[in-house]
């Protein structure tokens, strides 16, 4: 079993975030319990469950969620 992709959520605030197919989404604005709040460059806001965070390379967060499925998490 693999551990969580991010251990310190405060380290990913203001970092860029990408979908599983590599599309840039925006940046992480905040952490909210079991979710992250993402603001996109198109003025959209998403509340995405942390369970979809797949990796963090120090500058970008990668989701295990394709870009076309983001709409269901739009706030």
Short mmCIF file of C-alpha atoms in Angstrom, two decimals:
data_model
loop_
_atom_site.label_atom_id
_atom_site.label_comp_id
_atom_site.label_asym_id
_atom_site.label_seq_id
_atom_site.Cartn_x
_atom_site.Cartn_y
_atom_site.Cartn_z
CA UNK A 1 0.00 0.00 0.00
CA UNK A 2 1.33 3.41 -0.97
CA UNK A 3 1.32 6.31 1.48
CA UNK A 4 -0.27 9.69 0.84
CA UNK A 5 1.21 11.84 -1.94
CA UNK A 6 1.30 14.90 0.34
CA UNK A 7 2.14 14.75 4.04
CA UNK A 8 2.21 18.48 4.79
CA UNK A 9 -0.72 20.15 3.08
CA UNK A 10 0.45 23.65 3.99
CA UNK A 11 3.44 23.07 1.65
CA UNK A 12 1.18 22.82 -1.44
CA UNK A 13 -0.79 26.05 -0.90
CA UNK A 14 -0.20 28.35 -3.91
CA UNK A 15 1.35 25.51 -5.94
CA UNK A 16 0.20 24.72 -9.46
CA UNK A 17 -2.06 21.74 -10.02
CA UNK A 18 -2.51 19.52 -13.08
CA UNK A 19 -5.03 16.86 -14.11
CA UNK A 20 -4.06 13.24 -14.73
CA UNK A 21 -3.77 13.98 -18.46
CA UNK A 22 -1.33 16.85 -17.80
CA UNK A 23 -3.71 19.78 -18.31
CA UNK A 24 -2.94 22.76 -16.06
CA UNK A 25 -5.91 23.55 -13.82
CA UNK A 26 -4.77 26.48 -11.70
CA UNK A 27 -3.37 26.65 -8.19
CA UNK A 28 -4.26 25.39 -4.74
CA UNK A 29 -5.71 28.27 -2.73
CA UNK A 30 -6.55 26.47 0.53
CA UNK A 31 -7.06 23.22 2.37
CA UNK A 32 -10.52 22.42 3.73
CA UNK A 33 -10.72 19.23 5.76
CA UNK A 34 -10.68 16.33 3.30
CA UNK A 35 -10.57 18.64 0.26
CA UNK A 36 -8.39 21.21 -1.44
CA UNK A 37 -9.73 24.44 -2.88
CA UNK A 38 -8.41 25.08 -6.39
CA UNK A 39 -8.72 28.34 -8.30
CA UNK A 40 -8.39 28.16 -12.07
CA UNK A 41 -7.16 30.77 -14.51
CA UNK A 42 -10.75 30.91 -15.87
CA UNK A 43 -12.10 32.19 -12.52
CA UNK A 44 -13.55 28.79 -11.61
CA UNK A 45 -13.29 27.36 -8.12
CA UNK A 46 -13.14 23.64 -7.39
CA UNK A 47 -13.35 21.70 -4.15
CA UNK A 48 -11.48 18.48 -4.92
CA UNK A 49 -11.17 15.59 -2.46
CA UNK A 50 -7.60 15.04 -1.27
CA UNK A 51 -8.00 11.38 -2.25
CA UNK A 52 -7.48 12.46 -5.88
CA UNK A 53 -4.04 13.95 -5.19
CA UNK A 54 -1.63 11.54 -6.83
CA UNK A 55 1.79 13.21 -6.57
CA UNK A 56 3.70 16.33 -5.59
CA UNK A 57 7.09 17.02 -7.16
CA UNK A 58 7.93 20.09 -5.08
CA UNK A 59 6.45 22.60 -7.52
CA UNK A 60 3.38 20.95 -9.08
CA UNK A 61 0.59 18.83 -7.64
CA UNK A 62 -0.79 16.09 -9.90
CA UNK A 63 -4.29 14.67 -9.65
CA UNK A 64 -5.51 11.19 -10.41
CA UNK A 65 -8.49 12.82 -12.12
CA UNK A 66 -8.83 13.72 -15.81
CA UNK A 67 -9.54 17.33 -16.76
CA UNK A 68 -12.97 16.50 -18.22
CA UNK A 69 -14.18 15.20 -14.81
CA UNK A 70 -13.36 18.38 -12.88
CA UNK A 71 -16.75 19.99 -13.50
CA UNK A 72 -18.42 17.80 -10.86
CA UNK A 73 -16.23 19.46 -8.20
CA UNK A 74 -16.90 23.04 -9.30
CA UNK A 75 -18.17 25.27 -6.49
#
